[in-house]
Short mmCIF file of C-alpha atoms and ligand atoms in Angstrom, two decimals:
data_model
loop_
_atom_site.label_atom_id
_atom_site.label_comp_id
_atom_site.label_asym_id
_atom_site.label_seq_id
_atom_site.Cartn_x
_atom_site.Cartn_y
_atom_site.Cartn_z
CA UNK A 1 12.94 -36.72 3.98
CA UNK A 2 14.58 -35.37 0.77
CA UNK A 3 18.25 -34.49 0.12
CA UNK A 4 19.68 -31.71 -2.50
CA UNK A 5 21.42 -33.36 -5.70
CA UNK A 6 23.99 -30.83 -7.44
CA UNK A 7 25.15 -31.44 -10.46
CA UNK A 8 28.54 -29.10 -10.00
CA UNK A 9 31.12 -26.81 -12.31
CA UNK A 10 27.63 -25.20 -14.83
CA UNK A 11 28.57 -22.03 -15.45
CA UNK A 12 24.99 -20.08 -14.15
CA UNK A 13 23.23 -16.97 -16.33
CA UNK A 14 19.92 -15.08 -15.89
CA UNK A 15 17.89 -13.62 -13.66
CA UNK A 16 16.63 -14.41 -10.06
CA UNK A 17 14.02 -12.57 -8.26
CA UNK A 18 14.16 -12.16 -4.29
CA UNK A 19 11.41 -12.94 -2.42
CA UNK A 20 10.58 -10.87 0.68
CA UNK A 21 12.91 -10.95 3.67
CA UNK A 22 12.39 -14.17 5.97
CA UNK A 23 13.97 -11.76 9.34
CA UNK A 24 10.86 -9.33 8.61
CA UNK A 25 8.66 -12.06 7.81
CA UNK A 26 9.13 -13.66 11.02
CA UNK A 27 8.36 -10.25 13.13
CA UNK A 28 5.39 -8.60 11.21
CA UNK A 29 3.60 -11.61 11.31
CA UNK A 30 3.58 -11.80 15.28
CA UNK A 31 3.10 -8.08 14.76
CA UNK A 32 -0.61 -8.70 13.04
CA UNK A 33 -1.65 -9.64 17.18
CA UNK A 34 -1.42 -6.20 18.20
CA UNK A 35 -4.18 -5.09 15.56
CA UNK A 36 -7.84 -5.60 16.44
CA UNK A 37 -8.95 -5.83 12.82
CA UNK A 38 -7.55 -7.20 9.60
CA UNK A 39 -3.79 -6.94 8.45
CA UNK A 40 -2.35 -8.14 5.30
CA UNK A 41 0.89 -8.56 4.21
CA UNK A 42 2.43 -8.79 0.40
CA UNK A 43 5.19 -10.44 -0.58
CA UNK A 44 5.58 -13.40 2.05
CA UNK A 45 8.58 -15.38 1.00
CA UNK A 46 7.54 -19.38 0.63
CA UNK A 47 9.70 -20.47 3.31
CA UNK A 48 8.68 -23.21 6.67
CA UNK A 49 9.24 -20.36 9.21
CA UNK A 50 6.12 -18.62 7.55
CA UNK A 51 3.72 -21.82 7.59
CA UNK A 52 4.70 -22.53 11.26
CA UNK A 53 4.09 -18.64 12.44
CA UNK A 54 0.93 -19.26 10.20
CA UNK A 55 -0.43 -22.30 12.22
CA UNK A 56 0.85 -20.65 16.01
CA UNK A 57 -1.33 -17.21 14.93
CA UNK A 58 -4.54 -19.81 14.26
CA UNK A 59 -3.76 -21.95 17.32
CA UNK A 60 -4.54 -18.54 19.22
CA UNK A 61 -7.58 -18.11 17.62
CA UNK A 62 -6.57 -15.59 14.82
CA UNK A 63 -8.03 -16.42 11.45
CA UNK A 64 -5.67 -16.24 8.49
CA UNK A 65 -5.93 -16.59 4.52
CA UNK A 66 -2.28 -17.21 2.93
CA UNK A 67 -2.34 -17.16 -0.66
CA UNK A 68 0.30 -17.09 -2.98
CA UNK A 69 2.65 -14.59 -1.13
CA UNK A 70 -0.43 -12.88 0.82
CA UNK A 71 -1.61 -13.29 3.92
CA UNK A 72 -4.87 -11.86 5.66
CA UNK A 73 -4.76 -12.04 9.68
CA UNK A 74 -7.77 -11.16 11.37
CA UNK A 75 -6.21 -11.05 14.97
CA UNK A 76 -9.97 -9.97 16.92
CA UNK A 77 -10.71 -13.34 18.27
CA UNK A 78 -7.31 -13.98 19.25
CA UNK A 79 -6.90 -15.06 23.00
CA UNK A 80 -3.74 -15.59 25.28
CA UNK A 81 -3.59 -19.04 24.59
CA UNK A 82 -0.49 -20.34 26.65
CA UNK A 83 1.97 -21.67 23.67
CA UNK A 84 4.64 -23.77 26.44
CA UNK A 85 5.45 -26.50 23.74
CA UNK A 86 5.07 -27.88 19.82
CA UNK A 87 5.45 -26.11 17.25
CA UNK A 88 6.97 -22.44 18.86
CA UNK A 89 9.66 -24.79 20.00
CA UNK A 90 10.31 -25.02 16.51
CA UNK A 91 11.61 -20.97 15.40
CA UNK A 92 13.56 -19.10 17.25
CA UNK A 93 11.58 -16.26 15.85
CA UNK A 94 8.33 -17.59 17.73
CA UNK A 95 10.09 -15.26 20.27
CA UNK A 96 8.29 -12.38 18.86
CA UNK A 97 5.15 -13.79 19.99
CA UNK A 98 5.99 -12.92 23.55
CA UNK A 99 6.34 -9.24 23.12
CA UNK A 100 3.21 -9.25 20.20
CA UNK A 101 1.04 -11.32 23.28
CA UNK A 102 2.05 -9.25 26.20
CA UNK A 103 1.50 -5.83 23.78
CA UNK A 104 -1.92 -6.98 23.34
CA UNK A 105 -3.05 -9.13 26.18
CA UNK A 106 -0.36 -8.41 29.01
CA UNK A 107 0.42 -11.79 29.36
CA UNK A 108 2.17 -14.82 27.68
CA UNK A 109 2.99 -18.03 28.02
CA UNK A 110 5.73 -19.35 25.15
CA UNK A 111 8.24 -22.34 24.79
CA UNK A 112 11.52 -21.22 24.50
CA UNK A 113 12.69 -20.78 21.03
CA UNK A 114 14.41 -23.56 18.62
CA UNK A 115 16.07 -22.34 15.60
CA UNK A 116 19.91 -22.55 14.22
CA UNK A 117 21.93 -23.69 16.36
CA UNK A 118 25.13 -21.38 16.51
CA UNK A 119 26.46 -21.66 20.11
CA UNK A 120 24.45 -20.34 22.73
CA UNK A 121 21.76 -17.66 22.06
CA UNK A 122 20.75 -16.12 25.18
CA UNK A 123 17.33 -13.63 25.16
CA UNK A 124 18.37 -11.78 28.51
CA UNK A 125 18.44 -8.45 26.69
CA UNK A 126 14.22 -9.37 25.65
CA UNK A 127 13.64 -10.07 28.94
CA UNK A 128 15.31 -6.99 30.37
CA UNK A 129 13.05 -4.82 28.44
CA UNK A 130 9.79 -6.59 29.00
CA UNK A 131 10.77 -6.44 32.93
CA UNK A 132 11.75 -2.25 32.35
CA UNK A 133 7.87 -2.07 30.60
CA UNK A 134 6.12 -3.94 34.29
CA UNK A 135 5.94 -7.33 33.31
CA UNK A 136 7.04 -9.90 34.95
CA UNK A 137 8.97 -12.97 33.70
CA UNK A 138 9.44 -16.32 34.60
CA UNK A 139 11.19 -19.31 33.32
CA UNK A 140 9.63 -22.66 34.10
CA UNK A 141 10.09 -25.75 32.87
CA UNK A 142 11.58 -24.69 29.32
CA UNK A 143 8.47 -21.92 28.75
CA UNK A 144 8.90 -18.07 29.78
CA UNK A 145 5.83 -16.46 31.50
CA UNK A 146 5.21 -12.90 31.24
CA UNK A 147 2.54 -11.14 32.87
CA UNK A 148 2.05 -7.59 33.54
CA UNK A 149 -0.78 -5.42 35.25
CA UNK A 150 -0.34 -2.76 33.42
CA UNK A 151 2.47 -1.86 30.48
CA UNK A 152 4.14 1.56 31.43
CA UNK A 153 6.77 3.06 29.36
CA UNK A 154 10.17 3.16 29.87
CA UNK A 155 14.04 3.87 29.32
CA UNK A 156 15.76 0.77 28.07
CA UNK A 157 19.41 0.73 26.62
CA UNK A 158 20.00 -2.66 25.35
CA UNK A 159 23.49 -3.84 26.45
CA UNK A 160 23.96 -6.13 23.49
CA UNK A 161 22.95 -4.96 20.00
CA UNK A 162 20.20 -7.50 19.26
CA UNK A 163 18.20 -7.47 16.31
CA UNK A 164 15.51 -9.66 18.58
CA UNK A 165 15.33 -7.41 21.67
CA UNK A 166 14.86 -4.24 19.32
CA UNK A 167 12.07 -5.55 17.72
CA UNK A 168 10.47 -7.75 20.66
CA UNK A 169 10.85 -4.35 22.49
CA UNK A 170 8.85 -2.41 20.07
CA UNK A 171 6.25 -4.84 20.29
CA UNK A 172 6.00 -4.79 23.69
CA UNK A 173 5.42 -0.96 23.90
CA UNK A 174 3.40 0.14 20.77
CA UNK A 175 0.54 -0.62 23.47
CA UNK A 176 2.49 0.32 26.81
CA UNK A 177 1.34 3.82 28.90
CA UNK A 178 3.59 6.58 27.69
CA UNK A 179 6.82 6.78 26.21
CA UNK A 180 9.57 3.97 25.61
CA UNK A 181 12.76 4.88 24.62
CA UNK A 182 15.21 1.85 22.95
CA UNK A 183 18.64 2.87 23.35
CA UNK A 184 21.42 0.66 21.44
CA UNK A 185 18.75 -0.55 18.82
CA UNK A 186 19.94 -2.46 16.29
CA UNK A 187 19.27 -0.45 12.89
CA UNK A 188 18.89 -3.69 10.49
CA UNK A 189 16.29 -2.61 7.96
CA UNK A 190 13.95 -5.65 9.07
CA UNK A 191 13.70 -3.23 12.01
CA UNK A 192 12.66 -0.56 9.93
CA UNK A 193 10.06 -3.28 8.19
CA UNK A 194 8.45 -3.96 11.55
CA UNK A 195 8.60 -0.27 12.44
CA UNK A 196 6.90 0.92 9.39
CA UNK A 197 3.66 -1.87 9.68
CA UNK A 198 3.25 -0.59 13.41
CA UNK A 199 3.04 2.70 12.15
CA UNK A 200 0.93 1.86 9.50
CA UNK A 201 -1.35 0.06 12.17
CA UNK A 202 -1.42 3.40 14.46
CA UNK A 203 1.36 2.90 16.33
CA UNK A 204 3.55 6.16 17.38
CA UNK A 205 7.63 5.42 16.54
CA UNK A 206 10.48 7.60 15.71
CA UNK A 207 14.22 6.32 14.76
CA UNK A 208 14.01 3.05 13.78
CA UNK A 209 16.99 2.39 11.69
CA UNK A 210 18.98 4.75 14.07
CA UNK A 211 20.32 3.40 17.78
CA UNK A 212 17.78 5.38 19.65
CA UNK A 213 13.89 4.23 19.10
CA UNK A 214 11.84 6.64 20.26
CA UNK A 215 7.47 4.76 21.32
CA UNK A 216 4.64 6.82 22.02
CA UNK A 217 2.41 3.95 23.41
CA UNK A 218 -1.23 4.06 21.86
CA UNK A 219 -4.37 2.29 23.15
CA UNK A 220 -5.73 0.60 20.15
CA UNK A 221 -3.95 -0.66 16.87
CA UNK A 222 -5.82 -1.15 13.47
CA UNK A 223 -5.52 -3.19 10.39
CA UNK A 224 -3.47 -2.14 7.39
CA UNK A 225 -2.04 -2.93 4.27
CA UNK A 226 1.74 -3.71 4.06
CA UNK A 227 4.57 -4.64 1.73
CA UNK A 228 7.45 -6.69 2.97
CA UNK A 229 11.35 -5.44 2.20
CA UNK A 230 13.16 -8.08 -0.14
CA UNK A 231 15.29 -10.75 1.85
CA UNK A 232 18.64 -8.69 1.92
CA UNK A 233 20.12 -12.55 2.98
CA UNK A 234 18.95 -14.08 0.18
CA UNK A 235 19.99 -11.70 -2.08
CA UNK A 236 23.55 -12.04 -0.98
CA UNK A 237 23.70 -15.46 -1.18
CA UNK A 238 22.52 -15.15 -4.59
CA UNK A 239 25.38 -12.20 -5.47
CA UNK A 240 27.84 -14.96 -3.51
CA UNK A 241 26.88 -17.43 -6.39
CA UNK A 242 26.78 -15.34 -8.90
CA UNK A 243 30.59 -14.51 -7.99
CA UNK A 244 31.42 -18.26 -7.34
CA UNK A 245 29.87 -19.95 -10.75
CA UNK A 246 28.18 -16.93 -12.15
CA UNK A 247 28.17 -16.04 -16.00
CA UNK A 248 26.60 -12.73 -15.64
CA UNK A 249 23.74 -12.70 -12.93
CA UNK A 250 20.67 -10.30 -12.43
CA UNK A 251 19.37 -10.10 -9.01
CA UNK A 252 15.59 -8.12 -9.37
CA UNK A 253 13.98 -6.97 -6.84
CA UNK A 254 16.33 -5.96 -3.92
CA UNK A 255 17.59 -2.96 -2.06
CA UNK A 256 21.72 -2.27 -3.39
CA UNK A 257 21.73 -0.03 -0.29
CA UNK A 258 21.36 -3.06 1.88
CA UNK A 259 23.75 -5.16 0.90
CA UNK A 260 27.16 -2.41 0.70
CA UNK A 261 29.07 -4.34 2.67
CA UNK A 262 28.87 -7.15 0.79
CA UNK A 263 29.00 -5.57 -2.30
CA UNK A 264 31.87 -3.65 -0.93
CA UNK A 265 34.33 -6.34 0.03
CA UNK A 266 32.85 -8.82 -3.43
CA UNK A 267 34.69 -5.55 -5.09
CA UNK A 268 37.78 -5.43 -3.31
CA UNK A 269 38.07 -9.21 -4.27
CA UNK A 270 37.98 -8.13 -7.84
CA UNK A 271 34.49 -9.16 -8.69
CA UNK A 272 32.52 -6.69 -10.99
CA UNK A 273 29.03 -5.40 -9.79
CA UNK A 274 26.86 -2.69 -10.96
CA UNK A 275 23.77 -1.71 -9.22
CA UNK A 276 20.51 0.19 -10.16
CA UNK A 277 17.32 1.00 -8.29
CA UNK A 278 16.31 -2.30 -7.58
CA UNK A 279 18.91 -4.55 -9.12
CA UNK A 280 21.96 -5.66 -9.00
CA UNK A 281 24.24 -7.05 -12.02
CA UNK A 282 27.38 -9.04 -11.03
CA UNK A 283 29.71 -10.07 -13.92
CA UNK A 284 30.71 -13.11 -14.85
CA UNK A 285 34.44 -12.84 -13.14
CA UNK A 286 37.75 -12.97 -15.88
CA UNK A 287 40.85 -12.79 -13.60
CA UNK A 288 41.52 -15.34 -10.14
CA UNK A 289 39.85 -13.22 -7.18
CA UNK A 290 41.84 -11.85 -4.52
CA UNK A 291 42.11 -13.11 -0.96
CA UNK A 292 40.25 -10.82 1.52
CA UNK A 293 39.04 -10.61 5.53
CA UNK A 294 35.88 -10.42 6.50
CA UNK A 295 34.89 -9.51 9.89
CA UNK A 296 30.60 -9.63 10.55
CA UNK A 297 29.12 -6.86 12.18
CA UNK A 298 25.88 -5.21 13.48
CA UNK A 299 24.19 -3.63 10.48
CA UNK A 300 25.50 -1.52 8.41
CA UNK A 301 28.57 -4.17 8.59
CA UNK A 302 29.07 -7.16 7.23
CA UNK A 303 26.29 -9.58 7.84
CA UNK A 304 27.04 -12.81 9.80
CA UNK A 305 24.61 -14.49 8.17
CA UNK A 306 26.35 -14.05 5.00
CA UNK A 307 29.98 -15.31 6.38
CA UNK A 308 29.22 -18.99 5.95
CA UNK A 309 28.20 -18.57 2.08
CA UNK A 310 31.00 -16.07 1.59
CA UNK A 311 33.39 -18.83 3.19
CA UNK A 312 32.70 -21.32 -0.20
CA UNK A 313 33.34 -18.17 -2.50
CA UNK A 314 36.90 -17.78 -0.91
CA UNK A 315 38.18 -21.39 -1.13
CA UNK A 316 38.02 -19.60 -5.20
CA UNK A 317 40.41 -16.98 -4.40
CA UNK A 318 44.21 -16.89 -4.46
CA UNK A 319 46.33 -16.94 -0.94
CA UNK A 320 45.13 -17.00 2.53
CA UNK A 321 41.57 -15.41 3.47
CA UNK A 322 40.32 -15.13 7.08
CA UNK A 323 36.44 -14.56 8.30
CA UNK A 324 36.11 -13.83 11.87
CA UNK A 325 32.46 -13.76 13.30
CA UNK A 326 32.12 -11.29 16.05
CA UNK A 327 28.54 -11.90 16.56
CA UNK A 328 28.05 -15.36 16.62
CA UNK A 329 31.55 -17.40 17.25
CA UNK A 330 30.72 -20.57 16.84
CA UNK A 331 29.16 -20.28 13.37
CA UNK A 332 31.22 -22.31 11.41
CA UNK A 333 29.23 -26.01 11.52
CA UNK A 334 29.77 -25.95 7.63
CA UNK A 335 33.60 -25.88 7.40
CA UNK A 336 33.96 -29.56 8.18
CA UNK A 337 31.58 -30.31 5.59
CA UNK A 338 33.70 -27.85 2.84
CA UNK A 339 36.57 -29.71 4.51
CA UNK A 340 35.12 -32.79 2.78
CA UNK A 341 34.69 -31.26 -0.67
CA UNK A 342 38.49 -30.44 -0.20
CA UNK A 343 38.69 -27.26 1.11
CA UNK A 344 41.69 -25.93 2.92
CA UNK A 345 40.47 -24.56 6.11
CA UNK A 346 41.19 -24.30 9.67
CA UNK A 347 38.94 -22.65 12.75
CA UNK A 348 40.81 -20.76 15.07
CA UNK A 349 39.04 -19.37 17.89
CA UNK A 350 36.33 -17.25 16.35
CA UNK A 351 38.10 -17.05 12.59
CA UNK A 352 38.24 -19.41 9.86
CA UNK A 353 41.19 -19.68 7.82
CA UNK A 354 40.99 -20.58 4.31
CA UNK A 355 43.86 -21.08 1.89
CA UNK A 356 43.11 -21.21 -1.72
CA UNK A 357 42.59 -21.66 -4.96
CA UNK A 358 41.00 -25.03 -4.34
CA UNK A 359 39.01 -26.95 -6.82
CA UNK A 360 36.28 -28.60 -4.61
CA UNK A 361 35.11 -31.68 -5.36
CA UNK A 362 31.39 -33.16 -5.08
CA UNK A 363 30.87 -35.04 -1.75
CA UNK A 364 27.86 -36.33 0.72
CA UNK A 365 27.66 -33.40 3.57
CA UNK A 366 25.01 -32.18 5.79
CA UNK A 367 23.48 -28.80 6.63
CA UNK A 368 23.64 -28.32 10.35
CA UNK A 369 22.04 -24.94 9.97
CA UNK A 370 19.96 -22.40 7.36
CA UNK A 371 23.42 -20.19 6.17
CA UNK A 372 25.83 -22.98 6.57
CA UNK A 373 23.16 -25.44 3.84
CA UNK A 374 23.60 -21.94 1.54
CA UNK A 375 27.50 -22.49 2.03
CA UNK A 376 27.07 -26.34 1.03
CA UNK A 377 24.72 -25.13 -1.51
CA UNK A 378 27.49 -22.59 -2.97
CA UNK A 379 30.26 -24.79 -2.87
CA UNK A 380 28.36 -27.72 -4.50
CA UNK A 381 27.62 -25.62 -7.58
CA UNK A 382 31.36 -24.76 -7.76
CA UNK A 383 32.08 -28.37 -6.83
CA UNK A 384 33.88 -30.97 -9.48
CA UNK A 385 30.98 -33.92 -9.69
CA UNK A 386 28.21 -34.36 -7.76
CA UNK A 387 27.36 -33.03 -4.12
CA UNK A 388 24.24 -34.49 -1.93
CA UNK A 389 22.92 -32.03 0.59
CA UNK A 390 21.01 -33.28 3.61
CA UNK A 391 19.56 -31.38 6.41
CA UNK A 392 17.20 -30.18 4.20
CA UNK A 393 14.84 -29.14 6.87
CA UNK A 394 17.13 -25.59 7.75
CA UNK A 395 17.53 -24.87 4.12
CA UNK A 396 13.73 -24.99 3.39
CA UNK A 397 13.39 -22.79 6.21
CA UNK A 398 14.91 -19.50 4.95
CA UNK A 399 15.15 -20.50 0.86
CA UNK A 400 12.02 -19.81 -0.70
CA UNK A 401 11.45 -21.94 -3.89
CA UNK A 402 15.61 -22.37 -4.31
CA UNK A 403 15.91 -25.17 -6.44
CA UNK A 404 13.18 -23.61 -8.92
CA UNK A 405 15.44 -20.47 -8.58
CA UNK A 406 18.65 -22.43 -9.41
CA UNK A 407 17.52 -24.10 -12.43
CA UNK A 408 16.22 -20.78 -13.65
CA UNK A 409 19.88 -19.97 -13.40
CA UNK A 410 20.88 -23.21 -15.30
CA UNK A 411 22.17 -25.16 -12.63
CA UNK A 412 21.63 -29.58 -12.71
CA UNK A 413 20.02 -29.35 -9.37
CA UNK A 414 17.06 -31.75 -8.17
CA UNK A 415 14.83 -33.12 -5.04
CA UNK A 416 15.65 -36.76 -4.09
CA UNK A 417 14.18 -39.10 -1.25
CA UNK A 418 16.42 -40.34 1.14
CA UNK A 419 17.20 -43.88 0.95
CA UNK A 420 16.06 -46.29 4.04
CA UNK A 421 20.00 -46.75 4.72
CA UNK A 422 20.72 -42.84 4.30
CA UNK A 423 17.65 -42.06 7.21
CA UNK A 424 18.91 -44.64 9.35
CA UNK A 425 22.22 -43.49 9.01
CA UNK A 426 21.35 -39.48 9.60
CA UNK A 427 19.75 -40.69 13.04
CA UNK A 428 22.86 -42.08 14.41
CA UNK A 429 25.03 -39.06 13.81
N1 EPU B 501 22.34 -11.53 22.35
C1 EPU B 501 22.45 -11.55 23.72
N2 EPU B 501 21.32 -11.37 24.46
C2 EPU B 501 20.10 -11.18 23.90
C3 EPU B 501 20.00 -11.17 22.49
C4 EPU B 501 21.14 -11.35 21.74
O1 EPU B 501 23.53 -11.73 24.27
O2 EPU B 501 19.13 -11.01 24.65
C5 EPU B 501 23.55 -11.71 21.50
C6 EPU B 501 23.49 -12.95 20.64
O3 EPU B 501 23.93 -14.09 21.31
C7 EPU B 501 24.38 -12.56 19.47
C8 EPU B 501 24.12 -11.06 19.33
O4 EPU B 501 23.60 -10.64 20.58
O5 EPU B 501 25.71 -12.77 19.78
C9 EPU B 501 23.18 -10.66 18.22
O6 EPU B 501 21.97 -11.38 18.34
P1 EPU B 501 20.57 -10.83 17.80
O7 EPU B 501 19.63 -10.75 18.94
O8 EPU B 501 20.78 -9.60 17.00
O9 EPU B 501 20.14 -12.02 16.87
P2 EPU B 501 18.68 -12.57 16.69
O10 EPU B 501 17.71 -11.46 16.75
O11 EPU B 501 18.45 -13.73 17.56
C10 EPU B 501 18.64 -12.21 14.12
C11 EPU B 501 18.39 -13.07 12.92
C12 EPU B 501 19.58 -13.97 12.69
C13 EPU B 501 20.83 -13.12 12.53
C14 EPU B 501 21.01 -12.20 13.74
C15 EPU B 501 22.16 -11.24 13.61
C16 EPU B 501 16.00 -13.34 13.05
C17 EPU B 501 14.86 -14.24 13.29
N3 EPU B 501 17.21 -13.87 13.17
O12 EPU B 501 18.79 -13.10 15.22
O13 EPU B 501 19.31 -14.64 11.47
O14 EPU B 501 21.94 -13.95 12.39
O15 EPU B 501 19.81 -11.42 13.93
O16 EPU B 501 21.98 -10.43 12.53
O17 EPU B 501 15.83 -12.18 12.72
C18 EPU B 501 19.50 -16.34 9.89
O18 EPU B 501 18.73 -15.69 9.19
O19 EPU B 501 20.13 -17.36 9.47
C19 EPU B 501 19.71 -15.94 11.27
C20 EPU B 501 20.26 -16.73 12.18
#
């Protein structure tokens, strides 16, 4: 097991190039099981979640090349293996293979999923739709079993916005008998991702990106040829640094019209950013930054799984700043960590409270989840001294090559082991 050194107060500069969006990733990959011939997909970021969906699509019996950011599946001698336990237990994206299996074999047998951990993350809405298509679902001893004679089209309006149940939905019905309709989709452009490599494959959809998802089920789906969308995410937490520690920072390769609400609200702090086709420029800042609220949203708003690395960019900023996440409440594992490094912050309820300008200093914290290791990440770079990151294991999960990425920036970061004491120490907390 490694931890993250940083080496904190470098002023960063250059250019950092996004790799392709880990929230697509995780759903076109599944999505390969509906094909019966050969899909490939460009621009994989380099990220665990991939490797793992990798292995779970050969355990079924697909064969897959991954090279470089490639990957060739050949899903025709895939079978319904049941997948109750190992490694789906480890993503909470392996979810996606339940509406990908029953699509294509009308029955599936997978673990429920791991992932983050921030507060409880029911699937009910998934399992509503999959029951609305015919199937059948059961929960038994921590693995859901769907089964379906036949998959019929159907009506569903979601009663939650979820990201998941939109896309697990579409997967579910590219295949179904007749017509689905989604209404409530979410309209996060990962959606859109997934939506366009159905198509591609020969599936019939209309709306995606809009809260009503219109599915003409086919009978067969064919290979294809896709390109992934950049990670919007990673991006952000990139335009986040660039704010924080930043001395002029190019972010290549991503979509501006993604990321307005972050780019909107960096503004209203006082930050500078100028965007072009496929870039975005953010200054290196002059004057103190202005406290501001953030609120997370369903797409178009502000992202919650930007509020945790936003929350180390406003310890910066002078006066009180509050971030309230209405999607997921408990998020905020990482503010006693920042509390540590000398932030002043308080959780109330579902907001955080942060008073500023702080100076934080370098300290030994842990990453408890993905965004809230980006937070630590962000605030160790900004940090007086030296800050040691464990909990690795989240970070390398959505971060794809981010210490490379970092010292392309100029920042004193490094890879260490952990110590015998340190490992002992991690497994008693
Ligand atoms: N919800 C339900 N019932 C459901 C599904 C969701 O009540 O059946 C609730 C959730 O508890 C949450 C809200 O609806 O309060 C939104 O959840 P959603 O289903 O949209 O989230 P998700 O699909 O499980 C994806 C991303 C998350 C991201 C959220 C919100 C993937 C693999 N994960 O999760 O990404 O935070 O959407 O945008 O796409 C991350 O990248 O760090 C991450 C956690």
């Amino acid at each position: 097991m490694e931890k993250l050194m940083i080496a904190g107060s470098d002023p960063l500069k250059g250019t950092v190039r996004i790799s392709g969006a880990k929230n697509s990733a995780v759903a076109l990959i599944p999505a390969t099981i509906l094909a019966e011939s050969p899909v490939t997909i460009e621009g994989l970021p380099d990220i665990s979640d991939v490797e793992i969906l990798k292995d779970l699509l050969e355990e079924i019996g697909g064969s897959v090349q991954f090279c470089e950011d490639e990957m060739t599946v050949d899903p025709s001698k895939m079978i319904s293996m049941p997948l109750p336990n190992g490694k789906v237990k480890k993503l909470r994206a392996s979810y996606y293979l339940m509406g990908a299996m029953l699509g294509r074999f009308k029955k599936a047998v997978i673990g429920l999923p791991g992932g983050c951990h921030l507060g409880p993350r029911p699937i009910d809405q998934h399992i509503k739709g999959f029951e609305a298509l015919g199937a059948s679902v059961t929960n038994e001893q921590g693995a859901i079993y769907l089964r379906a004679e036949e998959l019929r089209g159907a009506r569903i309006y979601l009663d939650v916005v979820s990201v998941g149940a939109t896309i697990n939905i579409m997967l579910a019905a590219v295949r179904a008998t007749g017509r689905t309709i989604i209404e409530n989709a979410a309209k996060e452009p990962e959606i859109i991702d997934v939506a366009t490599l159905l198509t591609n494959m020969g599936a019939k959809i209309k709306g995606a990106g809009t809260d009503v998802i219109r599915i003409e089920g086919v009978d067969t789906l064919h290979g294809c040829r896709h390109t992934i969308i950049p990670d919007r995410i990673e991006a952000g937490t990139y335009m986040i640094l660039g704010a924080a520690v930043g001395d002029g920072i190019l972010i290549d390769n991503v979509i501006p019209q993604h990321l307005e609400s972050l780019i909107a609200k960096l503004r209203e702090m006082g930050v500078q950013i100028e965007t072009s086709d496929d870039q975005i420029f953010v200054e290196k800042g002059t004057k103190p930054f202005k406290a501001i609220d953030i609120k997370t949203l369903v797409y178009p708003g502000f992202p919650t799984d930007l509020q945790q690395p936003f929350t180390s960019l406003l310890t910066r900023t002078e006066g009180t700043s509050m971030v309230t996440d209405t999607i997921y409440g408990a998020r905020f594992k990482h503010i006693d960590e920042l509390r540590r490094m000398n932030a002043n912050i308080k959780v109330e309820g579902r907001s955080a409270i942060i008073n500023g300008p702080i100076l934080l200093q370098g300290a030994k914290v842990k990453a408890s989840d993905l965004r809230a290791g980006a937070a630590l990440v962000i605030a160790g770079l900004m940090a007086d001294g030296i800050t040691e990151v464990t909990g690795l294991e989240h970070i390398d999960r959505g971060y794809s090559h981010l210490v490379e990425k970092l010292q392309g920036l100029g920042a004193t970061v490094w890879r260490e082991n952990l110590t015998k004491e340190e490992l002992e120490h991690l497994k008693n907390i």
